[in-house]
XYZ file of C-alpha atoms in Angstrom:
771
model
C 42.219 14.163 41.143
C 40.165 16.514 38.933
C 38.369 15.457 35.728
C 41.164 16.776 33.385
C 43.735 14.461 34.993
C 41.432 11.455 34.830
C 41.094 12.063 31.012
C 44.735 12.194 30.489
C 45.238 9.004 32.621
C 42.669 7.233 30.353
C 44.081 8.179 27.095
C 41.867 11.135 26.032
C 38.381 11.990 25.295
C 37.333 8.693 23.593
C 38.173 6.400 26.459
C 36.199 8.604 28.974
C 33.371 8.768 26.389
C 33.006 4.925 26.360
C 32.711 5.101 30.278
C 30.141 7.783 30.775
C 27.697 7.269 27.991
C 27.297 3.456 27.778
C 24.168 1.806 26.308
C 21.421 1.055 28.792
C 21.830 -2.745 28.886
C 21.183 -3.327 32.588
C 18.316 -0.736 32.562
C 16.615 -2.471 29.732
C 17.260 -5.949 31.240
C 15.521 -5.132 34.303
C 12.235 -4.390 32.448
C 11.898 -7.717 30.688
C 8.800 -9.768 31.523
C 7.622 -13.007 30.198
C 5.110 -13.028 27.323
C 2.451 -15.492 27.328
C 0.120 -16.098 24.420
C -3.526 -15.615 25.348
C -5.722 -18.782 25.253
C -9.366 -18.506 24.419
C -12.252 -20.510 25.642
C -14.628 -22.253 22.908
C -17.433 -19.744 23.741
C -15.170 -16.779 23.524
C -13.701 -17.989 20.273
C -17.040 -18.320 18.678
C -17.988 -14.871 19.735
C -14.785 -13.467 18.354
C -15.339 -15.559 15.049
C -18.666 -13.859 14.854
C -17.393 -10.397 15.356
C -14.666 -10.933 12.751
C -17.287 -11.278 10.058
C -18.100 -7.639 10.173
C -14.616 -6.179 10.331
C -12.583 -8.734 8.190
C -14.679 -10.280 5.623
C -16.926 -7.437 4.411
C -14.699 -6.736 1.364
C -14.276 -10.375 0.408
C -18.048 -10.986 0.807
C -19.241 -8.412 -1.591
C -17.299 -9.689 -4.444
C -20.342 -11.626 -5.865
C -21.918 -8.203 -6.692
C -19.559 -7.647 -9.594
C -17.435 -10.559 -10.549
C -19.453 -12.279 -13.392
C -20.062 -8.813 -14.965
C -16.286 -8.061 -14.987
C -15.446 -11.551 -16.317
C -17.857 -11.375 -19.233
C -18.023 -7.499 -20.005
C -18.956 -8.334 -23.715
C -21.496 -10.978 -22.829
C -21.436 -14.790 -22.806
C -21.009 -16.537 -26.123
C -21.357 -20.221 -24.782
C -22.826 -21.277 -21.616
C -19.875 -23.717 -21.259
C -17.837 -20.563 -20.591
C -19.805 -20.037 -17.339
C -18.792 -23.468 -16.149
C -15.068 -22.727 -16.886
C -15.284 -19.225 -15.107
C -16.954 -20.839 -12.048
C -14.239 -23.487 -11.804
C -11.458 -20.786 -11.866
C -13.432 -18.863 -9.152
C -13.786 -22.048 -7.127
C -9.924 -22.865 -7.268
C -8.997 -19.217 -6.833
C -10.891 -18.962 -3.635
C -9.481 -22.279 -2.407
C -5.788 -21.594 -3.232
C -5.459 -17.836 -2.349
C -7.742 -16.860 0.581
C -8.216 -20.358 2.182
C -4.859 -21.993 1.822
C -2.339 -19.201 1.371
C -3.749 -16.363 3.534
C -6.040 -17.913 6.169
C -3.807 -20.895 7.039
C -0.254 -19.661 6.054
C 0.092 -15.952 5.820
C -2.000 -15.121 8.852
C 0.401 -17.230 10.964
C 3.132 -14.703 10.023
C 1.528 -12.038 12.273
C 3.548 -9.640 14.405
C 2.108 -10.559 17.877
C -1.335 -10.436 16.328
C -0.698 -7.588 13.896
C -1.089 -8.067 10.082
C -0.178 -6.198 6.975
C 2.766 -5.369 4.831
C 4.650 -3.353 7.588
C 3.928 -6.111 10.174
C 5.922 -8.546 7.945
C 8.533 -5.822 7.488
C 8.904 -5.379 11.311
C 9.347 -9.022 11.676
C 12.214 -9.013 9.173
C 13.937 -6.008 10.828
C 13.945 -7.946 14.095
C 15.640 -10.970 12.563
C 18.010 -9.248 10.336
C 19.607 -5.697 10.257
C 17.539 -4.448 7.333
C 16.231 -1.269 8.789
C 17.594 1.617 6.738
C 17.394 3.912 9.829
C 19.885 2.272 12.235
C 18.394 3.569 15.556
C 17.853 0.170 17.179
C 20.129 -1.063 19.967
C 20.530 -4.451 21.710
C 18.759 -2.908 24.738
C 15.575 -2.851 22.570
C 15.751 -6.628 22.220
C 14.946 -6.935 25.948
C 11.313 -5.800 25.297
C 8.769 -8.389 25.837
C 7.234 -7.747 22.422
C 10.653 -7.940 20.698
C 10.229 -11.565 19.997
C 12.576 -13.290 17.545
C 14.196 -16.695 16.926
C 17.893 -17.583 17.344
C 19.614 -18.315 13.933
C 22.354 -20.873 13.854
C 25.469 -19.501 12.027
C 25.767 -22.345 9.639
C 22.118 -22.510 8.696
C 20.544 -21.499 5.423
C 18.635 -18.773 7.380
C 22.062 -17.366 8.474
C 23.400 -17.245 4.898
C 20.204 -15.500 3.788
C 20.498 -13.058 6.672
C 24.130 -12.230 5.685
C 23.165 -11.906 2.060
C 20.424 -9.495 2.896
C 22.623 -7.396 5.205
C 25.621 -7.355 2.969
C 24.653 -4.343 0.773
C 22.669 -1.226 1.358
C 21.032 -1.674 -2.162
C 19.411 -4.925 -0.962
C 17.979 -3.091 2.219
C 16.637 -0.221 0.008
C 15.126 -2.711 -2.393
C 13.360 -4.440 0.460
C 12.142 -1.064 1.788
C 10.895 -0.073 -1.675
C 9.071 -3.395 -2.075
C 7.240 -2.779 1.311
C 6.392 0.799 0.206
C 4.990 -0.348 -3.232
C 2.725 -2.855 -1.309
C 1.645 -0.086 1.096
C 0.863 2.239 -1.748
C -1.344 -0.328 -3.379
C -3.181 -0.976 -0.184
C -3.893 2.733 -0.112
C -5.147 2.457 -3.816
C -7.388 -0.492 -2.460
C -8.824 1.780 0.146
C -9.909 4.322 -2.775
C -11.277 1.582 -5.267
C -13.117 -0.752 -2.775
C -15.748 1.917 -1.781
C -16.149 2.911 -5.242
C -16.809 -0.427 -6.790
C -18.720 -1.842 -3.869
C -21.083 1.025 -3.442
C -21.635 1.496 -7.224
C -22.330 -2.199 -7.721
C -24.835 -2.180 -4.763
C -26.563 1.099 -6.005
C -26.914 -0.394 -9.424
C -29.741 -2.577 -8.214
C -31.992 0.254 -8.412
C -32.165 0.010 -12.189
C -33.507 -3.597 -12.214
C -36.964 -2.315 -11.377
C -36.568 1.029 -13.288
C -34.537 0.086 -16.439
C -35.178 3.471 -18.025
C -33.435 5.165 -15.158
C -30.361 7.032 -16.201
C -27.003 5.840 -14.978
C -26.354 9.328 -13.672
C -29.063 8.624 -10.967
C -27.054 5.628 -9.890
C -23.808 7.696 -9.741
C -25.558 10.343 -7.680
C -26.930 7.731 -5.162
C -23.433 6.270 -4.976
C -21.883 9.672 -4.205
C -24.293 10.448 -1.571
C -23.582 7.106 0.062
C -19.777 7.710 -0.103
C -20.243 11.195 1.417
C -22.203 9.610 4.226
C -19.631 6.853 4.759
C -16.630 9.115 4.923
C -18.319 11.785 7.053
C -18.937 9.063 9.715
C -15.293 7.908 9.879
C -14.428 10.405 12.858
C -16.794 8.460 15.044
C -14.551 5.348 14.478
C -15.619 1.696 13.836
C -16.025 1.047 17.533
C -19.207 3.247 17.615
C -21.090 1.479 14.934
C -19.117 -1.709 15.094
C -21.891 -3.679 16.849
C -24.008 -3.640 13.653
C -21.271 -4.773 11.342
C -21.187 -8.476 12.335
C -24.970 -9.129 12.234
C -25.251 -7.401 8.862
C -22.315 -9.444 7.164
C -23.571 -12.701 8.778
C -27.026 -12.074 7.523
C -25.582 -11.120 4.122
C -23.577 -14.445 3.903
C -26.445 -16.537 4.908
C -28.755 -14.889 2.475
C -26.311 -15.088 -0.586
C -25.669 -18.744 0.353
C -29.383 -19.561 0.681
C -30.117 -17.783 -2.725
C -27.326 -19.794 -4.306
C -28.907 -23.083 -3.116
C -32.268 -21.912 -4.490
C -30.778 -21.057 -7.880
C -28.984 -24.294 -8.125
C -32.060 -26.246 -7.430
C -34.230 -24.289 -9.733
C -31.976 -23.637 -12.795
C -29.185 -26.171 -13.054
C -27.918 -28.686 -10.691
C -25.316 -29.789 -13.248
C -23.366 -26.550 -12.497
C -21.637 -28.413 -9.734
C -19.449 -30.287 -12.305
C -17.444 -27.098 -12.299
C -15.586 -28.448 -9.162
C -13.572 -30.438 -11.765
C -10.438 -28.618 -12.856
C -10.964 -30.082 -16.346
C -13.289 -27.283 -17.154
C -10.521 -24.755 -16.552
C -8.579 -26.385 -19.316
C -11.407 -26.540 -21.774
C -12.283 -22.845 -20.795
C -8.895 -21.647 -22.005
C -8.712 -23.967 -24.861
C -12.009 -22.525 -26.159
C -11.562 -18.900 -25.333
C -7.939 -18.581 -26.122
C -6.577 -14.957 -25.533
C -10.053 -13.663 -24.477
C -10.160 -16.302 -21.709
C -6.740 -15.126 -20.454
C -7.816 -11.547 -20.434
C -11.063 -12.586 -18.495
C -8.959 -13.619 -15.649
C -8.769 -9.960 -14.512
C -12.469 -10.108 -13.680
C -12.232 -13.614 -12.064
C -9.572 -12.323 -9.925
C -11.983 -9.903 -8.228
C -13.470 -12.906 -6.474
C -10.431 -12.936 -4.198
C -10.235 -9.061 -3.567
C -10.470 -8.265 0.013
C -7.873 -11.061 0.994
C -5.331 -8.394 1.728
C -7.714 -6.459 3.906
C -8.360 -9.826 5.745
C -4.604 -9.783 6.707
C -4.317 -6.157 7.283
C -7.242 -6.111 9.774
C -5.782 -9.102 11.675
C -5.073 -6.966 14.631
C -8.546 -7.166 16.121
C -8.996 -10.841 16.414
C -7.017 -14.072 17.031
C -5.858 -16.143 13.997
C -7.941 -19.004 15.292
C -11.172 -16.947 15.094
C -10.324 -15.693 11.608
C -9.793 -19.379 10.609
C -12.971 -20.524 12.050
C -15.143 -17.822 10.538
C -13.728 -18.372 7.109
C -13.958 -22.290 7.026
C -17.414 -22.433 8.639
C -19.213 -19.369 7.130
C -17.493 -17.337 4.467
C -15.991 -20.037 2.311
C -18.993 -22.228 1.863
C -21.510 -19.181 1.422
C -19.321 -17.839 -1.226
C -19.017 -21.008 -3.110
C -22.849 -21.403 -2.977
C -23.298 -17.846 -4.113
C -21.122 -18.125 -7.185
C -22.622 -21.539 -8.106
C -26.014 -20.108 -7.735
C -25.316 -17.118 -10.001
C -23.589 -19.536 -12.603
C -26.801 -21.770 -12.465
C -28.885 -18.841 -13.179
C -26.655 -17.557 -16.149
C -26.848 -21.048 -17.619
C -30.473 -20.315 -18.487
C -30.218 -16.456 -18.696
C -26.798 -15.615 -20.184
C -28.129 -12.245 -21.419
C -28.416 -11.050 -17.765
C -24.749 -11.239 -17.154
C -24.510 -7.491 -16.572
C -26.578 -7.597 -13.389
C -26.537 -11.409 -12.705
C -26.551 -10.880 -8.819
C -29.782 -8.862 -8.596
C -31.471 -10.750 -11.462
C -30.967 -14.103 -9.674
C -32.738 -12.853 -6.459
C -36.209 -14.206 -5.992
C -38.795 -11.366 -6.514
C -40.251 -11.637 -2.924
C -36.953 -10.691 -1.228
C -35.543 -8.337 -3.818
C -35.845 -5.043 -1.973
C -34.762 -6.376 1.432
C -31.883 -7.927 -0.359
C -31.039 -4.626 -2.022
C -30.961 -2.833 1.352
C -28.733 -5.430 2.941
C -26.354 -5.391 -0.114
C -26.007 -1.563 0.270
C -25.250 -2.070 3.984
C -22.757 -4.863 3.228
C -20.965 -2.561 0.631
C -20.550 0.158 3.302
C -19.195 -2.523 5.860
C -16.707 -3.668 3.089
C -15.845 -0.123 2.577
C -15.256 0.514 6.190
C -12.932 -2.419 6.455
C -10.571 -1.173 3.738
C -10.620 2.436 4.931
C -9.657 1.251 8.454
C -6.926 -0.827 6.972
C -5.767 2.186 5.074
C -5.606 4.258 8.317
C -3.657 1.467 10.183
C -1.031 1.150 7.458
C -0.620 4.895 7.193
C 0.020 4.971 10.905
C 2.546 2.144 10.687
C 4.363 3.926 7.862
C 4.409 7.193 9.749
C 5.954 5.350 12.893
C 8.719 3.766 10.809
C 9.711 7.078 9.324
C 8.100 6.458 5.786
C 5.230 8.947 5.870
C 4.886 12.600 6.943
C 3.601 13.145 10.573
C -0.033 13.760 10.389
C -2.972 13.882 12.969
C -3.944 10.487 14.280
C -7.216 10.400 16.369
C -7.598 7.314 18.670
C -11.476 6.643 18.409
C -11.645 3.769 20.936
C -10.437 3.308 24.600
C -10.816 -0.524 24.305
C -9.040 -1.242 20.926
C -5.556 0.243 20.203
C -5.883 -0.188 16.494
C -9.107 1.747 15.900
C -7.869 5.039 14.655
C -9.037 7.996 12.370
C -6.621 9.955 10.287
C -8.494 13.083 9.146
C -6.353 14.239 6.320
C -6.194 10.760 4.799
C -9.817 10.385 5.199
C -10.769 13.414 3.125
C -8.164 12.504 0.475
C -9.613 9.019 0.090
C -13.118 10.591 -0.064
C -12.171 13.063 -3.002
C -10.352 10.426 -4.779
C -13.068 7.879 -4.332
C -15.673 10.194 -5.632
C -13.528 11.248 -8.632
C -13.023 7.554 -9.553
C -16.810 6.824 -9.241
C -17.814 9.786 -11.262
C -14.983 9.649 -13.749
C -15.464 5.968 -14.789
C -19.229 5.599 -14.251
C -19.242 1.783 -14.660
C -18.041 -1.161 -12.674
C -15.877 -2.592 -15.562
C -13.117 -0.029 -15.530
C -13.131 0.325 -11.746
C -12.826 -3.380 -11.569
C -9.839 -3.280 -13.897
C -8.085 -0.694 -11.658
C -9.112 -2.713 -8.584
C -7.688 -6.009 -9.911
C -4.347 -4.217 -10.633
C -3.972 -3.048 -7.099
C -4.964 -6.280 -5.514
C -2.568 -8.532 -7.608
C 0.467 -6.245 -6.841
C -0.222 -6.406 -3.086
C -0.419 -10.119 -3.286
C 2.922 -10.385 -5.134
C 4.598 -8.174 -2.529
C 3.204 -10.298 0.261
C 4.540 -13.431 -1.515
C 8.120 -11.999 -1.720
C 8.094 -10.971 1.961
C 6.716 -14.287 2.987
C 9.607 -16.067 1.281
C 12.039 -14.087 3.593
C 9.734 -14.815 6.597
C 9.772 -18.558 5.979
C 13.558 -18.528 5.722
C 14.560 -16.087 8.518
C 11.629 -16.287 10.989
C 10.135 -19.761 10.559
C 13.412 -21.354 9.336
C 11.492 -23.702 7.084
C 13.278 -26.228 4.797
C 14.166 -24.740 1.443
C 11.972 -27.407 -0.324
C 8.834 -26.022 1.608
C 9.818 -22.559 0.757
C 10.141 -23.446 -2.831
C 6.801 -25.153 -3.075
C 5.049 -22.262 -1.471
C 6.788 -19.866 -3.742
C 6.234 -21.707 -6.922
C 2.496 -22.180 -6.234
C 1.939 -18.545 -5.201
C 3.848 -17.134 -8.172
C 2.095 -19.436 -10.752
C -1.409 -18.200 -9.570
C -0.529 -14.485 -8.996
C 1.776 -13.968 -11.982
C -0.939 -15.461 -14.192
C -3.421 -12.883 -12.847
C -0.765 -10.264 -13.221
C -0.223 -11.009 -16.803
C -4.041 -10.696 -17.237
C -4.394 -7.248 -15.707
C -1.560 -6.087 -17.880
C -3.954 -6.304 -20.890
C -6.336 -3.974 -19.007
C -3.943 -1.077 -18.101
C -5.425 1.107 -20.742
C -8.890 0.208 -19.491
C -8.740 1.602 -16.065
C -5.745 -0.310 -14.823
C -3.510 2.597 -14.901
C -5.528 4.341 -12.004
C -3.978 2.461 -9.121
C -0.461 2.686 -10.691
C -0.857 6.585 -10.821
C -2.196 6.643 -7.231
C 0.444 4.333 -5.914
C 3.137 6.289 -7.880
C 2.222 9.596 -6.184
C 2.079 8.062 -2.793
C 5.450 6.157 -3.372
C 7.154 9.258 -4.378
C 5.937 11.055 -1.191
C 6.834 8.218 1.037
C 10.238 7.564 -0.406
C 11.294 11.239 -0.468
C 10.060 11.600 3.154
C 12.013 8.552 4.235
C 15.179 9.700 2.409
C 14.937 13.167 4.165
C 14.473 11.565 7.503
C 17.381 9.267 7.010
C 19.633 12.090 6.058
C 18.524 13.999 9.045
C 19.329 11.137 11.273
C 22.807 10.737 9.667
C 23.497 14.327 10.139
C 22.674 14.098 13.938
C 24.872 11.036 14.117
C 27.857 12.550 12.424
C 27.591 15.966 14.132
C 27.019 14.901 17.712
C 29.288 16.091 20.415
C 31.231 13.897 22.727
C 29.781 13.739 26.184
C 33.252 13.631 27.648
C 33.921 17.164 26.286
C 30.699 18.418 27.762
C 31.638 17.016 31.261
C 35.142 18.287 30.859
C 33.535 21.794 31.264
C 32.738 21.084 34.878
C 29.354 20.960 36.779
C 28.418 24.506 35.525
C 29.193 23.445 31.768
C 31.069 26.735 31.589
C 27.804 28.618 31.802
C 25.306 29.918 34.177
C 22.923 27.311 35.447
C 19.589 28.831 35.813
C 16.652 27.295 37.721
C 14.441 24.993 35.645
C 14.454 21.713 33.633
C 15.619 21.739 30.015
C 14.176 18.806 27.990
C 16.477 18.470 24.925
C 14.808 16.186 22.208
C 16.994 14.234 20.063
C 16.832 11.211 17.734
C 20.071 9.849 19.337
C 20.241 7.411 22.179
C 23.841 8.449 22.946
C 26.042 11.371 22.690
C 25.137 15.144 22.782
C 22.940 16.351 19.815
C 24.374 19.139 17.763
C 21.430 21.436 18.584
C 22.581 21.421 22.209
C 26.235 22.513 21.417
C 24.709 25.069 19.024
C 22.559 26.303 21.886
C 25.206 26.655 24.541
C 27.592 28.284 22.162
C 25.016 31.004 21.452
C 23.508 31.442 24.850
C 25.254 32.195 28.122
C 23.068 30.061 30.351
C 21.607 26.693 30.523
C 19.089 25.023 32.881
C 20.089 23.567 36.273
C 18.778 20.180 35.144
C 19.219 18.810 31.575
C 17.470 15.809 30.294
C 18.320 14.526 26.724
C 15.038 12.926 25.545
C 15.098 10.398 22.685
C 11.856 9.349 21.269
C 12.144 6.571 18.806
C 9.862 3.917 17.107
C 10.974 0.296 17.037
C 9.869 -2.507 14.667
C 7.487 -3.866 17.187
C 3.599 -3.370 17.369
C 3.601 -1.914 20.792
C 5.993 -1.223 23.854
C 4.263 -1.932 27.193
C 3.748 1.153 29.346
C 6.029 -0.141 32.120
C 8.829 -0.858 29.596
C 8.511 2.405 27.521
C 11.059 4.724 29.471
C 14.705 4.131 30.140
C 16.358 6.581 32.478
C 20.065 6.834 33.409
C 22.366 9.540 34.864
C 25.120 10.909 32.787
C 28.155 11.919 34.709
C 28.575 12.808 38.372
C 25.392 13.785 40.400
C 26.496 17.524 40.770
C 26.108 17.851 36.860
C 22.345 16.986 37.058
C 22.341 15.576 33.465
C 20.175 12.611 32.586
C 19.103 10.720 29.571
C 15.722 9.397 28.748
C 14.818 7.088 25.939
C 10.974 6.756 25.223
C 10.329 3.812 23.035
C 7.129 3.227 21.008
C 5.838 0.646 18.679
C 4.199 1.255 15.189
C 0.625 0.791 16.811
C 1.299 3.002 19.902
C -0.199 6.558 19.876
C 0.802 9.742 21.408
C -2.236 11.182 23.178
C -2.502 14.824 22.987
C -2.395 15.521 26.668
C 0.218 16.133 29.457
C 0.873 12.422 30.036
C 4.311 12.279 28.314
C 5.943 14.899 30.443
C 4.304 13.532 33.541
C 5.442 9.936 32.875
C 8.949 11.215 32.061
C 9.282 13.007 35.310
C 7.723 9.942 37.256
C 10.457 7.603 35.918
C 13.095 10.331 36.642
C 12.084 10.566 40.317
C 11.814 6.839 40.698
C 15.251 6.495 39.135
C 16.682 8.797 41.811
C 14.875 7.117 44.663
C 16.151 3.604 43.506
C 19.579 4.852 42.741
C 19.994 6.098 46.367
C 18.797 2.826 47.709
C 21.406 0.817 45.812
C 24.528 1.006 47.879
C 27.617 1.781 45.882
C 25.717 1.570 42.622
C 25.016 4.968 41.406
C 25.979 5.912 37.860
C 28.391 8.452 39.241
C 30.381 5.400 40.716
C 30.253 3.684 37.448
C 31.543 6.666 35.760
C 34.401 7.417 38.049
C 37.785 6.728 36.643
C 40.961 5.681 38.399
C 44.441 5.757 37.314
C 45.803 2.718 35.661
C 42.730 2.175 33.590
C 40.652 0.719 36.603
C 37.082 1.628 37.065
C 34.303 0.526 39.329
C 31.696 -1.672 37.550
C 28.220 -2.221 38.891
C 27.286 -5.872 38.972
C 24.115 -6.863 37.401
C 22.824 -7.990 40.796
C 22.612 -4.537 42.229
C 22.173 -2.292 39.102
C 19.780 0.561 39.589
C 16.235 -0.127 38.031
C 15.022 2.658 35.836
C 11.432 2.348 35.140
C 8.081 2.368 36.834
C 7.816 -1.376 36.044
C 8.205 -4.300 38.588
C 11.690 -4.568 39.860
C 13.254 -7.677 41.389
C 15.548 -6.556 44.225
C 18.655 -8.755 45.032
C 18.970 -10.597 48.424
C 21.465 -8.121 49.782
C 18.897 -5.428 49.644
C 18.221 -5.662 53.353
C 21.765 -4.648 54.123
C 21.525 -2.026 51.382
C 18.354 -0.645 53.088
C 20.261 0.127 56.319
C 22.972 1.856 54.438
C 20.471 3.588 52.318
C 19.281 5.413 55.348
C 22.508 7.171 55.357
C 21.974 8.230 51.784
C 18.392 9.152 52.207
C 19.430 12.632 53.020
C 21.035 13.003 49.629
C 18.077 11.554 47.893
C 15.734 14.045 49.545
C 18.012 16.864 48.790
C 18.087 15.831 45.013
C 14.400 15.256 44.886
C 13.650 18.640 46.405
C 16.060 20.110 43.953
C 14.416 18.423 40.955
C 10.972 19.428 42.260
C 12.092 23.081 42.688
C 13.536 23.120 39.188
C 10.394 21.627 37.754
C 8.387 24.281 39.574
C 10.637 27.037 38.117
C 9.646 25.787 34.598
C 10.215 23.176 32.100
C 11.515 24.179 28.611
C 11.199 21.815 25.646
C 14.210 22.357 23.428
C 13.620 20.929 19.902
C 15.791 21.129 16.691
C 14.275 22.617 13.564
C 16.632 21.198 10.820
C 16.251 22.564 7.489
C 17.477 20.145 4.843
C 18.459 21.561 1.418
C 20.304 20.124 -1.610
C 24.041 21.152 -2.092
C 25.033 23.384 -4.868
C 25.695 21.493 -8.071
C 23.255 18.687 -7.117
C 21.205 16.978 -9.975
C 17.908 18.569 -10.874
C 15.878 15.654 -9.588
C 17.646 15.838 -6.098
C 16.995 19.560 -5.996
C 13.436 19.081 -6.795
C 13.007 16.234 -4.224
C 14.744 18.100 -1.384
C 14.347 21.811 -1.953
C 10.574 21.615 -3.049
C 8.775 18.203 -2.234
C 10.459 17.410 1.038
C 10.418 21.049 2.120
C 6.646 21.280 1.209
C 5.997 18.094 3.113
C 7.920 19.433 6.243
C 5.948 22.455 6.029
C 2.503 20.906 6.039
C 3.341 17.948 8.432
C 2.639 18.154 12.263
C 5.480 19.393 14.442
C 6.810 17.251 17.305
C 5.646 20.068 19.664
C 2.032 19.513 18.561
C 2.377 15.692 18.975
C 3.683 16.026 22.546
C 1.360 18.915 23.294
C 4.159 21.359 24.186
C 2.797 24.792 25.052
C 4.256 27.535 22.842
C 5.481 29.581 25.867
C 7.674 26.588 26.852
C 8.989 25.772 23.443
C 12.374 26.684 22.224
C 13.227 25.889 18.633
C 16.908 25.704 17.645
C 17.417 26.220 14.023
C 20.185 24.611 11.876
C 20.766 23.968 8.235
C 21.945 20.646 6.776
C 23.083 20.232 3.147
C 22.719 16.865 1.335
């Protein structure tokens, strides 16, 4: 019975399509391993807690440089205001970094990964909210694809159904994540500016007549030096970070104790929240506006969460509770005690409160601490850009892996120079800490609000907390953060507009890129060709099969991409071996190497058509070398070897169709394993081995055929889809698609560069798509 008669018996193309291009359920199931959380000894935990000081807490630790100045930009009228401001600082540090982030938000990590996109990836695994629907149930078999089961009648299930019901809610969630991401990028611009400028300002204490332009020049030189060193990566100089920051915390804590004992021990009464009420009662609207400066005491908290990938949560918690939190409280109390006797020195309270004997050593350490703080936020910006890129929300750009030991340490050249230019522009343009502080506060509070809204969904869908606990967390978080947000609104015209403009530009870029990416994916989905139609052409596909291997890249995990049909209808020949390669990113932080590739055969053996799905997480990197092609062929060869060993279980048997609608179904016990990973062979393998000798000749023949085709040449066939707006589209759509998206596509890196495809083996297939 030929293939055409089989199609007729089964009721047409669609029935055969379901049989020959099924999802890779069994292939993925074979790869699943058990994930075990790492346990750390006490000594190792202490070591990791020490190292976390240099990477995680630099930004938060340098806040004492500028908090009191930004809280009282017009000077201190009443020393009682210092006590009220200190009380606000104490409870802000307690509620936000300590309770909310260190002990609650840090627990919402994605297998140790933190940040806005880590929370979003968690939600994408527990609800179908990903706007690009390229996930399949086979992806859930990954060891890193951890998620909890939700009971249908639970409140979590109702929330899940509500979130999935309308595309508007999915888009709103994505927009919320993008806003938070853009504000983190703004944070990466403003943190180096305010930290370095505040540290450099110490020069004027011994030289009061020195022009402010000299301080600006010194700051710019330090910033140029900082950004120029980024290509080495934090791993090269990271061994210096932890000792510097630890010394910084110990010194500011010790100086705080000195100032409390010397100037005013009564400052400790600020631990009573009564002084917060008196502060607002006495200062009124001015006290409310001053919250924008007090909020700077908790800046760096988001960087703490974004840099979580390098250390376990227990190490982060230990370092904060034992070193960071008490030293910061002592530092602020010491400055407040000094200001009680010297309120006219509020503009440079940090440096004025340093004892004369250690002033210059402290100045050097403060400058180094500012550089470390800047490094932490810059690294966090690189990481979040990489995550956005992987999830289709940022143009493809060059990413350099700077460390062989740590997956998360990367360098993004284009973003580095953009951050440097914008940082210098902000520093030179504003020239003082006050306006930069106003801008900084706006960025930080918006990121905190975004995190709060995402945490509400995490607590409901992932943790499945009782709604009362969710309500308590939401109420406390929003009361504090909305209070700060209302304060920074008063400072929009005093520098607070800067992060809004920066975030607006990046948000526009990211949303337009995501929109174009989504439309391209939908175009591929709707224009894909039935695999049954291709197989109906026969083993030659109606063409001349020339020696060689054709790797057809597509975003689809099933079906034939439109570029392939476009190719075969315009060229009279196709390669002897065709492999449809789907490279996709999943909402997981990484995909283990032995679970990355899924391989299966499509159709009978004499067609020599395969499908390979390469899966990556948002922290995985494509190294610019030949590993991708090599690993693809390694998995393909292993698939053929194991397929021939499994008696009666080749995909060609699975795809054979009999009259009356019967088909041969391979049982899970003897399904072909399709990866380099460990395979658990069934008990009947001994019998299969003897029968496998009979099929070994076939295996050798096909292996030799593949090797000869590979030696004849490998051609990478990629689509070059041009997206353009339809005639009659609204003007904003034409501008977005025809100009902005087209420009981004022109300057972004091509897939051929990412996979290091030689130009002589690249074949681009052009097509135009109207939206």
